Amino acid sequence: MPILALTGSVGSGKAKGSTPHNAPADVILVRDRLINLGFTWVSGAAKGDEKEFIRTIKLFQSICAGSGKLIGDGRIDLKKNTHEWLESENAPRWVKIFNQDGPGWKCTSDFKESNGGYCSSWLYYRLWCAGIIYRALCFFNQIADAPPMWVRECSPTKGGNAIGHASHETGIDMDMRLPLLPPDTNKWDDLGSNGYKNKRFHKSAAIMQLTAIKLAMDTRLVLFNDPDLIKRGLCSKYKNHDQHYHIRIKPASKT
Ligand SMILES: [Zn+2]
């Protein structure tokens, strides 16, 4: 476990009792740990009460809390939850997903990188696992012409407000377009409202995708409106989700 040997609290608010608050050496330790975890934009932070530094602590807290919107108090108290998470081997990292792909998935990268090209390492890692399982399921169930999972917007470059989304602020949400039947297996067209009824929709590939997501991604939410797939327990209904899946993961546990 990486040790973050703080002497007091860091971030928003004031000192409690005789415990130091925002001692310069503590601020540097937190800043360097955040940089090490991929939240690199805090590299210029010199003081613990700087707005962007506190916002980044909130982003980290929101991921750990499993919130799709920015929450948290922006404060690290000695030996409390946020401090423990920063010390955890399994602390969430901030990674780029734009232009990336892996077995069974591909980022379509046809949206603004700055609005959806980044996510937490937890989401990224579980997507890799789901992609591999999806390929295996297609093989064993003899699903021919199964397209990759078409990953679209996750979160903005530094988290925070994502245009066109109610959540997607903290790197734990992801959208996916639907798989299409031949000859369109390399396309991820927006099938619009009632998209799941469209005759181009590759339903058997979608069943394998959602099964893999359920097995590998420890989801809090999978939103998609196809009544057959809802009946199978693979997703649930939510307005405007006829033509894509929205996935939100649960937090990992501290190790
Ligand atoms: Zn979404």
CSV table of C-alpha atoms and ligand atoms in Angstrom, one decimal, residues 153-154 164-168 173-176 223 241 244-248, ligand 1:
chain,number,residue,atom,x,y,z
A,153,GLU,CA,-18.7,9.5,-24.6
A,154,CYS,CA,-17.5,8.9,-21.1
A,164,GLY,CA,-25.5,16.8,-23.4
A,165,HIS,CA,-25.5,14.5,-20.3
A,166,ALA,CA,-27.1,14.7,-16.9
A,167,SER,CA,-24.2,12.7,-15.4
A,168,HIS,CA,-20.9,11.6,-17.0
A,173,ASP,CA,-20.4,6.6,-16.9
A,174,MET,CA,-20.2,5.3,-20.4
A,175,ASP,CA,-22.4,5.3,-23.5
A,176,MET,CA,-22.4,2.6,-26.2
A,223,LEU,CA,-30.1,1.8,-19.2
A,241,HIS,CA,-32.3,5.3,-24.2
A,244,HIS,CA,-27.8,3.4,-26.9
A,245,TYR,CA,-26.8,1.8,-23.6
A,246,HIS,CA,-25.8,4.0,-20.7
A,247,ILE,CA,-23.6,2.2,-18.2
A,248,ARG,CA,-22.5,3.3,-14.7
B,1,ZN,ZN,-25.0,8.3,-20.8
